[in-house]
Every structure is written in C-alpha cells, then in structure tokens.
Tab-separated table of C-alpha atoms in Angstrom:
chain	number	residue	atom	x	y	z
A	1	UNK	CA	86.803	43.373	58.278
A	2	UNK	CA	84.228	41.703	60.469
A	3	UNK	CA	83.604	38.515	62.377
A	4	UNK	CA	81.487	35.666	61.023
A	5	UNK	CA	77.752	36.244	60.918
A	6	UNK	CA	75.118	33.526	61.432
A	7	UNK	CA	74.136	33.714	57.769
A	8	UNK	CA	77.705	32.814	56.864
A	9	UNK	CA	77.026	29.318	58.143
A	10	UNK	CA	74.287	28.747	55.572
A	11	UNK	CA	75.488	25.944	53.391
A	12	UNK	CA	73.412	27.287	50.434
A	13	UNK	CA	75.365	30.563	50.368
A	14	UNK	CA	77.979	30.310	47.656
A	15	UNK	CA	78.062	26.526	47.461
A	16	UNK	CA	75.577	23.660	47.044
A	17	UNK	CA	74.176	21.898	50.042
A	18	UNK	CA	76.174	18.714	50.736
A	19	UNK	CA	74.258	15.493	50.577
A	20	UNK	CA	75.061	12.501	52.762
A	21	UNK	CA	74.043	8.877	52.305
A	22	UNK	CA	71.256	7.584	54.502
A	23	UNK	CA	71.555	4.684	56.897
A	24	UNK	CA	73.732	6.235	59.597
A	25	UNK	CA	76.957	5.962	57.617
A	26	UNK	CA	80.143	7.286	59.132
A	27	UNK	CA	80.472	9.677	56.166
A	28	UNK	CA	77.626	11.750	57.594
A	29	UNK	CA	79.740	12.800	60.537
A	30	UNK	CA	82.988	13.458	58.702
A	31	UNK	CA	83.724	17.053	59.798
A	32	UNK	CA	80.078	18.196	59.678
A	33	UNK	CA	78.557	19.038	63.050
A	34	UNK	CA	75.583	20.989	64.317
A	35	UNK	CA	76.558	24.268	65.963
A	36	UNK	CA	74.461	26.724	67.928
A	37	UNK	CA	75.377	30.271	66.924
A	38	UNK	CA	74.588	33.102	69.353
A	39	UNK	CA	75.059	36.507	67.749
A	40	UNK	CA	75.870	39.732	69.572
A	41	UNK	CA	72.169	40.622	69.846
A	42	UNK	CA	71.322	37.384	71.667
A	43	UNK	CA	69.593	35.635	68.786
A	44	UNK	CA	70.327	31.959	68.301
A	45	UNK	CA	70.520	29.799	65.207
A	46	UNK	CA	71.287	26.094	64.864
A	47	UNK	CA	73.279	25.326	61.746
A	48	UNK	CA	75.419	22.564	60.321
A	49	UNK	CA	78.956	23.490	59.370
A	50	UNK	CA	81.968	21.491	58.371
A	51	UNK	CA	85.450	21.709	59.773
A	52	UNK	CA	86.774	23.725	56.863
A	53	UNK	CA	83.889	26.186	57.133
A	54	UNK	CA	84.639	26.802	60.800
A	55	UNK	CA	88.350	27.176	60.015
A	56	UNK	CA	87.581	29.714	57.300
A	57	UNK	CA	85.197	31.776	59.420
A	58	UNK	CA	87.209	31.758	62.647
A	59	UNK	CA	90.769	31.487	61.347
A	60	UNK	CA	91.475	28.558	63.657
A	61	UNK	CA	93.856	25.755	62.671
A	62	UNK	CA	92.663	22.165	62.617
A	63	UNK	CA	94.561	21.267	65.797
A	64	UNK	CA	92.519	23.842	67.749
A	65	UNK	CA	89.252	22.377	66.495
A	66	UNK	CA	90.342	18.914	67.625
A	67	UNK	CA	90.307	20.232	71.197
A	68	UNK	CA	86.527	20.524	70.914
A	69	UNK	CA	86.046	17.032	69.506
A	70	UNK	CA	83.833	15.119	72.004
A	71	UNK	CA	85.311	11.812	70.823
A	72	UNK	CA	88.792	12.856	71.940
A	73	UNK	CA	89.973	13.468	75.483
A	74	UNK	CA	91.668	16.836	75.890
A	75	UNK	CA	92.327	18.698	79.148
A	76	UNK	CA	90.514	21.907	79.998
A	77	UNK	CA	91.928	24.621	77.780
A	78	UNK	CA	91.415	28.318	77.011
A	79	UNK	CA	93.151	29.263	73.758
A	80	UNK	CA	93.426	32.785	72.362
A	81	UNK	CA	93.951	33.156	68.636
A	82	UNK	CA	93.950	36.077	66.184
A	83	UNK	CA	90.226	35.928	65.407
A	84	UNK	CA	88.711	33.628	68.012
A	85	UNK	CA	88.962	32.225	71.515
A	86	UNK	CA	88.593	28.450	71.962
A	87	UNK	CA	86.919	27.306	75.192
A	88	UNK	CA	87.083	23.720	76.407
A	89	UNK	CA	86.062	23.761	80.065
A	90	UNK	CA	84.210	20.805	81.523
A	91	UNK	CA	80.925	20.451	79.620
A	92	UNK	CA	81.382	23.724	77.719
A	93	UNK	CA	82.867	23.511	74.232
A	94	UNK	CA	82.610	26.804	72.406
A	95	UNK	CA	84.332	29.259	70.078
A	96	UNK	CA	84.104	32.992	70.792
A	97	UNK	CA	84.507	35.417	67.895
A	98	UNK	CA	84.052	39.163	67.679
A	99	UNK	CA	80.279	38.980	67.258
A	100	UNK	CA	79.203	35.368	67.812
A	101	UNK	CA	79.572	32.448	70.155
A	102	UNK	CA	79.609	29.010	68.549
A	103	UNK	CA	78.581	26.194	70.886
A	104	UNK	CA	79.238	22.620	69.808
A	105	UNK	CA	77.497	20.416	72.389
A	106	UNK	CA	74.419	22.606	72.764
A	107	UNK	CA	72.080	19.587	72.773
A	108	UNK	CA	73.567	18.345	76.036
A	109	UNK	CA	71.005	18.899	78.858
A	110	UNK	CA	73.775	20.060	81.186
A	111	UNK	CA	74.634	22.875	78.757
A	112	UNK	CA	71.080	24.271	78.579
A	113	UNK	CA	71.388	26.445	81.749
A	114	UNK	CA	74.669	27.843	80.451
A	115	UNK	CA	73.088	28.777	77.118
A	116	UNK	CA	70.212	30.568	78.854
A	117	UNK	CA	72.591	32.518	81.090
A	118	UNK	CA	74.847	33.344	78.126
A	119	UNK	CA	71.881	34.622	76.118
A	120	UNK	CA	70.777	36.789	79.023
A	121	UNK	CA	74.234	38.333	79.383
A	122	UNK	CA	74.608	38.889	75.650
A	123	UNK	CA	71.237	40.639	75.488
A	124	UNK	CA	72.152	42.855	78.450
A	125	UNK	CA	75.455	43.640	76.773
A	126	UNK	CA	73.656	44.409	73.505
A	127	UNK	CA	71.232	46.815	75.189
A	128	UNK	CA	74.094	48.459	77.073
A	129	UNK	CA	76.274	48.972	74.009
A	130	UNK	CA	73.562	49.821	71.492
A	131	UNK	CA	73.417	53.553	72.358
A	132	UNK	CA	77.212	53.709	72.388
A	133	UNK	CA	77.419	52.137	68.950
A	134	UNK	CA	75.205	54.880	67.591
A	135	UNK	CA	77.402	57.532	69.151
A	136	UNK	CA	80.549	55.853	67.871
A	137	UNK	CA	79.085	55.601	64.341
A	138	UNK	CA	78.186	59.266	64.335
A	139	UNK	CA	81.637	60.178	65.625
A	140	UNK	CA	83.263	58.070	62.939
A	141	UNK	CA	81.186	59.763	60.235
A	142	UNK	CA	82.202	63.163	61.482
A	143	UNK	CA	85.821	62.041	61.546
A	144	UNK	CA	85.634	60.882	57.955
A	145	UNK	CA	84.100	64.168	56.915
A	146	UNK	CA	87.103	65.864	58.456
A	147	UNK	CA	85.024	68.359	60.410
A	148	UNK	CA	87.100	68.012	63.582
A	149	UNK	CA	89.842	65.997	65.201
A	150	UNK	CA	89.956	64.763	68.781
A	151	UNK	CA	92.693	66.119	70.953
A	152	UNK	CA	94.511	63.992	73.526
A	153	UNK	CA	92.182	65.060	76.329
A	154	UNK	CA	89.067	64.481	74.190
A	155	UNK	CA	90.338	61.055	73.162
A	156	UNK	CA	90.750	60.059	76.781
A	157	UNK	CA	87.221	61.266	77.552
A	158	UNK	CA	85.813	59.316	74.631
A	159	UNK	CA	87.754	56.246	75.750
A	160	UNK	CA	86.218	56.453	79.215
A	161	UNK	CA	82.748	56.963	77.743
A	162	UNK	CA	83.128	54.003	75.403
A	163	UNK	CA	83.896	51.743	78.362
A	164	UNK	CA	81.050	53.036	80.492
A	165	UNK	CA	77.345	52.408	80.543
A	166	UNK	CA	74.594	54.971	80.898
A	167	UNK	CA	74.463	54.374	84.646
A	168	UNK	CA	78.224	54.868	84.971
A	169	UNK	CA	79.145	51.153	85.107
A	170	UNK	CA	81.771	49.692	82.825
A	171	UNK	CA	80.724	47.576	79.848
A	172	UNK	CA	83.068	44.742	78.974
A	173	UNK	CA	83.740	43.805	75.347
A	174	UNK	CA	81.563	41.121	73.834
A	175	UNK	CA	84.251	38.452	73.895
A	176	UNK	CA	84.953	39.163	77.580
A	177	UNK	CA	81.264	38.805	78.401
A	178	UNK	CA	81.139	35.430	76.653
A	179	UNK	CA	84.410	34.310	78.235
A	180	UNK	CA	83.166	35.302	81.683
A	181	UNK	CA	79.958	33.308	81.173
A	182	UNK	CA	81.957	30.219	80.164
A	183	UNK	CA	84.301	30.495	83.132
A	184	UNK	CA	81.480	31.089	85.580
A	185	UNK	CA	79.421	28.155	84.285
A	186	UNK	CA	82.343	25.719	84.474
A	187	UNK	CA	83.562	26.851	87.885
A	188	UNK	CA	80.061	27.037	89.369
A	189	UNK	CA	79.352	23.491	88.208
A	190	UNK	CA	82.518	22.202	89.853
A	191	UNK	CA	81.874	24.177	93.018
A	192	UNK	CA	78.329	22.808	93.355
A	193	UNK	CA	79.632	19.260	92.945
A	194	UNK	CA	82.297	19.913	95.567
A	195	UNK	CA	79.740	21.282	98.046
A	196	UNK	CA	77.403	18.351	97.453
A	197	UNK	CA	80.244	15.890	97.948
A	198	UNK	CA	81.292	17.640	101.153
A	199	UNK	CA	77.761	17.394	102.543
A	200	UNK	CA	77.698	13.656	101.816
A	201	UNK	CA	81.225	12.939	102.997
A	202	UNK	CA	81.149	14.229	106.567
A	203	UNK	CA	78.170	12.109	107.796
A	204	UNK	CA	79.564	9.003	106.089
A	205	UNK	CA	82.998	9.480	107.650
A	206	UNK	CA	81.485	10.094	111.080
A	207	UNK	CA	79.438	6.889	110.824
A	208	UNK	CA	82.553	4.969	109.869
A	209	UNK	CA	84.413	6.196	112.937
A	210	UNK	CA	81.531	5.040	115.127
A	211	UNK	CA	81.022	1.651	113.516
A	212	UNK	CA	83.368	-0.075	111.103
A	213	UNK	CA	81.176	-2.119	108.798
A	214	UNK	CA	81.246	-3.263	105.186
A	215	UNK	CA	78.447	-0.848	104.225
A	216	UNK	CA	80.172	2.161	105.761
A	217	UNK	CA	83.503	1.221	104.199
A	218	UNK	CA	81.903	0.866	100.754
A	219	UNK	CA	80.197	4.257	101.105
A	220	UNK	CA	83.473	5.936	102.067
A	221	UNK	CA	85.246	4.219	99.188
A	222	UNK	CA	82.732	5.662	96.714
A	223	UNK	CA	83.078	9.112	98.247
A	224	UNK	CA	86.852	8.948	97.975
A	225	UNK	CA	86.619	7.900	94.321
A	226	UNK	CA	84.341	10.864	93.587
A	227	UNK	CA	86.700	13.138	95.496
A	228	UNK	CA	89.672	12.042	93.399
A	229	UNK	CA	87.689	12.523	90.172
A	230	UNK	CA	86.397	15.997	91.075
A	231	UNK	CA	89.826	17.087	92.303
A	232	UNK	CA	91.353	16.044	88.993
A	233	UNK	CA	88.753	18.024	87.050
A	234	UNK	CA	89.234	21.101	89.208
A	235	UNK	CA	93.006	20.888	88.801
A	236	UNK	CA	92.608	20.766	85.011
A	237	UNK	CA	90.507	23.928	85.055
A	238	UNK	CA	92.946	25.455	87.548
A	239	UNK	CA	95.876	24.748	85.243
A	240	UNK	CA	93.924	26.206	82.318
A	241	UNK	CA	93.289	29.388	84.332
A	242	UNK	CA	96.903	29.636	85.437
A	243	UNK	CA	98.255	29.044	81.947
A	244	UNK	CA	95.914	31.669	80.521
A	245	UNK	CA	96.870	34.219	83.154
A	246	UNK	CA	100.595	33.484	82.981
A	247	UNK	CA	100.650	33.659	79.211
A	248	UNK	CA	98.638	36.852	79.324
A	249	UNK	CA	100.967	38.506	81.811
A	250	UNK	CA	104.072	37.650	79.767
A	251	UNK	CA	106.206	40.109	77.843
A	252	UNK	CA	104.216	39.540	74.638
A	253	UNK	CA	100.604	40.259	75.592
A	254	UNK	CA	99.378	39.346	72.114
A	255	UNK	CA	100.291	35.708	72.530
A	256	UNK	CA	96.948	34.742	74.040
A	257	UNK	CA	93.656	36.354	74.972
A	258	UNK	CA	94.569	39.993	74.445
A	259	UNK	CA	95.863	39.196	70.987
A	260	UNK	CA	92.509	37.639	70.249
A	261	UNK	CA	90.648	40.543	71.801
A	262	UNK	CA	92.621	43.172	69.885
A	263	UNK	CA	92.089	41.383	66.590
A	264	UNK	CA	88.426	40.763	67.318
A	265	UNK	CA	87.908	44.396	68.235
A	266	UNK	CA	89.508	45.571	65.011
A	267	UNK	CA	87.578	43.100	62.894
A	268	UNK	CA	84.146	43.453	64.485
A	269	UNK	CA	83.938	47.093	65.538
A	270	UNK	CA	86.100	48.768	62.936
A	271	UNK	CA	87.928	50.968	65.467
A	272	UNK	CA	91.071	52.772	64.478
A	273	UNK	CA	94.516	51.609	65.466
A	274	UNK	CA	95.075	54.757	67.563
A	275	UNK	CA	91.941	54.278	69.615
A	276	UNK	CA	92.583	50.539	69.871
A	277	UNK	CA	96.022	51.233	71.284
A	278	UNK	CA	94.572	53.692	73.779
A	279	UNK	CA	91.991	51.212	75.055
A	280	UNK	CA	94.274	48.168	74.936
A	281	UNK	CA	95.842	48.980	78.301
A	282	UNK	CA	92.449	49.225	79.969
A	283	UNK	CA	91.372	45.984	78.292
A	284	UNK	CA	94.476	44.310	79.685
A	285	UNK	CA	93.486	45.415	83.169
A	286	UNK	CA	89.922	44.207	82.652
A	287	UNK	CA	91.145	40.803	81.507
A	288	UNK	CA	93.525	40.557	84.450
A	289	UNK	CA	90.696	41.317	86.863
A	290	UNK	CA	88.422	38.823	85.099
A	291	UNK	CA	90.938	35.980	85.193
A	292	UNK	CA	92.059	36.806	88.712
A	293	UNK	CA	88.500	36.700	90.061
A	294	UNK	CA	87.821	33.238	88.688
A	295	UNK	CA	91.339	32.132	89.561
A	296	UNK	CA	90.549	32.941	93.199
A	297	UNK	CA	87.206	31.133	92.962
A	298	UNK	CA	88.630	27.940	91.484
A	299	UNK	CA	91.503	28.119	93.962
A	300	UNK	CA	88.948	28.263	96.792
A	301	UNK	CA	87.179	25.194	95.403
A	302	UNK	CA	90.486	23.381	95.171
A	303	UNK	CA	91.323	24.304	98.766
A	304	UNK	CA	87.923	23.039	99.874
A	305	UNK	CA	88.564	19.704	98.171
A	306	UNK	CA	92.042	19.563	99.687
A	307	UNK	CA	90.573	20.107	103.142
A	308	UNK	CA	88.045	17.350	102.516
A	309	UNK	CA	90.836	15.046	101.344
A	310	UNK	CA	92.769	15.765	104.542
A	311	UNK	CA	89.667	14.916	106.558
A	312	UNK	CA	89.322	11.637	104.669
A	313	UNK	CA	92.997	10.857	105.244
A	314	UNK	CA	92.667	11.637	108.955
A	315	UNK	CA	89.654	9.349	109.162
A	316	UNK	CA	91.601	6.590	107.410
A	317	UNK	CA	94.460	7.023	109.858
A	318	UNK	CA	92.036	6.846	112.765
A	319	UNK	CA	90.427	3.694	111.343
A	320	UNK	CA	93.855	2.134	110.826
A	321	UNK	CA	94.759	2.899	114.438
A	322	UNK	CA	91.544	1.270	115.627
A	323	UNK	CA	92.172	-1.778	113.459
A	324	UNK	CA	95.767	-2.005	114.670
A	325	UNK	CA	94.549	-1.879	118.263
A	326	UNK	CA	92.069	-4.665	117.611
A	327	UNK	CA	94.760	-6.663	115.866
A	328	UNK	CA	97.048	-6.230	118.882
A	329	UNK	CA	94.256	-7.418	121.170
A	330	UNK	CA	93.789	-10.477	118.998
A	331	UNK	CA	97.507	-11.177	119.037
A	332	UNK	CA	97.544	-10.834	122.804
A	333	UNK	CA	94.636	-13.233	123.091
A	334	UNK	CA	96.479	-15.615	120.805
A	335	UNK	CA	99.520	-15.520	123.080
A	336	UNK	CA	97.349	-16.251	126.123
A	337	UNK	CA	95.636	-19.156	124.399
A	338	UNK	CA	98.964	-20.551	123.231
A	339	UNK	CA	100.348	-20.351	126.759
A	340	UNK	CA	97.242	-22.012	128.126
A	341	UNK	CA	97.613	-24.805	125.583
A	342	UNK	CA	101.238	-25.324	126.600
A	343	UNK	CA	100.315	-25.572	130.282
A	344	UNK	CA	97.427	-27.908	129.542
A	345	UNK	CA	99.776	-30.141	127.580
A	346	UNK	CA	101.830	-30.615	130.781
A	347	UNK	CA	98.710	-31.610	132.674
A	348	UNK	CA	97.774	-33.960	129.856
A	349	UNK	CA	101.195	-35.572	130.244
A	350	UNK	CA	100.297	-36.423	133.864
A	351	UNK	CA	97.058	-37.998	132.679
A	352	UNK	CA	99.074	-39.981	130.154
A	353	UNK	CA	101.257	-41.334	132.894
A	354	UNK	CA	98.169	-42.623	134.709
A	355	UNK	CA	97.067	-44.263	131.518
A	356	UNK	CA	100.160	-46.419	131.243
A	357	UNK	CA	99.890	-50.113	131.954
A	358	UNK	CA	102.614	-50.300	134.617
A	359	UNK	CA	102.682	-51.711	138.172
A	360	UNK	CA	103.455	-49.044	140.819
A	361	UNK	CA	102.131	-48.543	144.363
A	362	UNK	CA	100.119	-45.488	143.245
A	363	UNK	CA	97.973	-47.733	141.066
A	364	UNK	CA	97.359	-50.234	143.821
A	365	UNK	CA	94.163	-49.326	145.649
A	366	UNK	CA	94.904	-51.587	148.575
A	367	UNK	CA	98.253	-49.915	149.277
A	368	UNK	CA	97.802	-46.248	148.113
A	369	UNK	CA	94.050	-45.891	148.090
A	370	UNK	CA	92.059	-43.264	146.172
A	371	UNK	CA	93.415	-40.389	148.267
A	372	UNK	CA	96.799	-40.303	146.552
A	373	UNK	CA	95.157	-40.205	143.124
A	374	UNK	CA	93.038	-37.257	144.150
A	375	UNK	CA	96.036	-35.392	145.536
A	376	UNK	CA	97.936	-36.112	142.352
A	377	UNK	CA	95.155	-34.624	140.225
A	378	UNK	CA	94.799	-31.590	142.472
A	379	UNK	CA	98.537	-31.031	142.548
A	380	UNK	CA	98.829	-31.305	138.773
A	381	UNK	CA	95.965	-28.826	138.307
A	382	UNK	CA	97.474	-26.355	140.762
A	383	UNK	CA	100.872	-26.679	139.156
A	384	UNK	CA	99.407	-26.057	135.692
A	385	UNK	CA	97.559	-22.941	136.871
A	386	UNK	CA	100.680	-21.665	138.599
A	387	UNK	CA	102.708	-22.080	135.426
A	388	UNK	CA	100.020	-20.418	133.322
A	389	UNK	CA	99.645	-17.294	135.477
A	390	UNK	CA	103.372	-17.130	135.952
A	391	UNK	CA	103.918	-17.108	132.202
A	392	UNK	CA	101.247	-14.422	131.665
A	393	UNK	CA	102.719	-12.266	134.436
A	394	UNK	CA	106.211	-12.575	132.986
A	395	UNK	CA	104.865	-11.592	129.507
A	396	UNK	CA	103.156	-8.456	130.820
A	397	UNK	CA	106.151	-7.507	132.901
A	398	UNK	CA	108.463	-7.822	129.898
A	399	UNK	CA	106.144	-5.545	127.869
A	400	UNK	CA	106.228	-2.922	130.594
A	401	UNK	CA	110.011	-2.982	130.602
A	402	UNK	CA	110.025	-2.302	126.867
C-alpha cells in the first residue's frame, strides 16, 4: 500500500477529462477545485481534482473535506484520520498524506511564504532520509532473502539509526515535518499580528490618557476591535492545539494524529508491523514534544494579548474616572449656579417691590430722599451675597461630614 502520488490526480488516468460549460456557470465549481500537490521530494504540481477523487485518494469522509471549504466558516481544526491529516489553521487549508501535502488555497498571496517554507523543509527532509531509504531497502531485501534476522538488540540499534540523520540529529517523519510547518506558519502569523497590534496600542492609549478627544477615542476603539478579533482567532487555534494534544494523550492513541501517522507509515514506507510497533512509542514522544512546543508558543501569544487587554481595560477605567471627576465638577458648578439664581431671585423681588405703583414714604423724594433708596439697594445686595456664600458654605460642610 502507498499514499497518493501526484500522477494519481491526473484526470486523464483511467477516466475521461470532465468538461464544464463555459460562461462561469456554477456547475464548474461543483466539487472540482485546483489543488497544489507537494510530493515528498519537494516537487510541486497544480492539478484539478473533484471531491470524490480526494476522498478516494486520502480516505477522508465528505464531512472532513467540508472543513476546508472556503465558503463555509469552520473553526481552526487539526484532524487525524487513518490515511491523512486535515489542517484548517487560519489561512492554511491542507491535507497531509504519507507522501504528499495537498494545499487548497495555494493561490492566496498570504499562503505563498508558507508554501516556500514547506518546500524547503520537505527538500531538507528528503535529502536527510534519502540515504536511510537506501539502507532500509537493502535491509528489507536481505530480510526477504532470509539471510539473517535481527535480534532484539540489533532491532533497537536499527530503530535509533532510522530516526537519526548522518550528523546525529533526529529526522522526523514526513507527516510530522508538514504538520510542524503548518503549525509554525499559523502561529507565527498570529504572533506577528499580536506584536504589531501591541506596538500600535500602547502609544494610542498613552495619548488618550493625556488628551481625551474624538480622534484618540476612535483610534482606541479600532485597536480594541482588532484586539478582540485577534484574540478570538488565537483562542480557536489554541483550542485546536489543546484538543489535538488531549485526544492524543488519551487511552486510545490511535484516535487522532498517531493513528494517522501509524497508518501513513505503513502505507507509504512499507515497514513491518514489528518495527512499526517498536518505533511507535518514540513517534508518540516526538508528537508530544511537537504539540507541546507550539502549545507553549500559542499560549504565550494568548497571554500577551490578555496582558494587552488588561492594559486597555485599565486605560478605560482611568478614562472613566477622569470623566466622572469632570462630571462631578460640572454638577458642582450647576449647584453653585442654581444657588446663585435662587439668591438673585430674592434680590429681584426687592426690585419688583420698587416697581410697584404704591404710595409710601420711601418713594417720596421730599420726605425720604435718594439716600434711603441707595441704602435699600446696598442692603439687598449685601443680604443676597450673604445668603449665597452661606448656602455654598453649608453645602461644602455637609459634604465633608459625609
């Protein structure tokens, strides 16, 4: 058994090429999409394949392929199946098999750096495993000829050699290399966005604390909206990482990624069940280390966003305190103006008395003279001021007692 090869996607192999009506009809996109296939040697090939072709080559059910549909909104997911691993992380939508990586949205400009990095890693992995494949093939031929059998100690030595490179470093399986590239690309993209947002947020928040204006408030509002969006995306990837790791560490290790890796290893490399069982424990440890490393990285990004959110919340609290203080000052000024209006209304009442058409000695210039009028005005003014300051003093004294 083997994984799908790039030539398997040729629509002329075994069946006629499907024809679609011209004019941009919806029938042209019914299940047929353009995929970029990266083989284990690093070569790429763009091919059109339908949904049923992908299901036949990868063994995936239709519900798993719907996760990669760009027209549907699915959360970030890492699914491990018998013959493939489905990756839906941020802008990366791919299927990892034993010997190929199928990328759906490879025409997206944001995916181009990921494809270049994935090709580089696949080529390095190919060069690192090429001498080992020759040794393994020769060993398999000798085993089939029945010339010798490996003892337990020799099997352990061969297992260590199969996982090591010429320089002594460990070589991960192909599917782990592709999975690591997908995780790193998604997490690095989110981390760069978080760092860029943090660099923009701190100066904007500091300006808002210095001067509360419409422009500064609008800038902070946009930053907070971006913060909420990025935090949601990071949490989706975080939940995908946690679910993958928790499912992997369960009692049935074949439920997720290790089940996919074991099946892919058997299908693509043709290893025996004995040797696969011997290396499965080491592969489990490698996968745990791989997921744990990126789990820590995405957790650090999430903590950084949480710290930034706390800083935004603290700034909002500070702004609310400033606004409350200004509102209290305005209320206090309103009380003073209301009191002043009340006192002035008493003085206006005195002026109204002088405006009445009545006959009293105070209105008679020959008897009272202008002096009494002046003293009346001065006395009314002094009385009004005394009432005003008395009311203000009583108000402040009552606040102090509270």
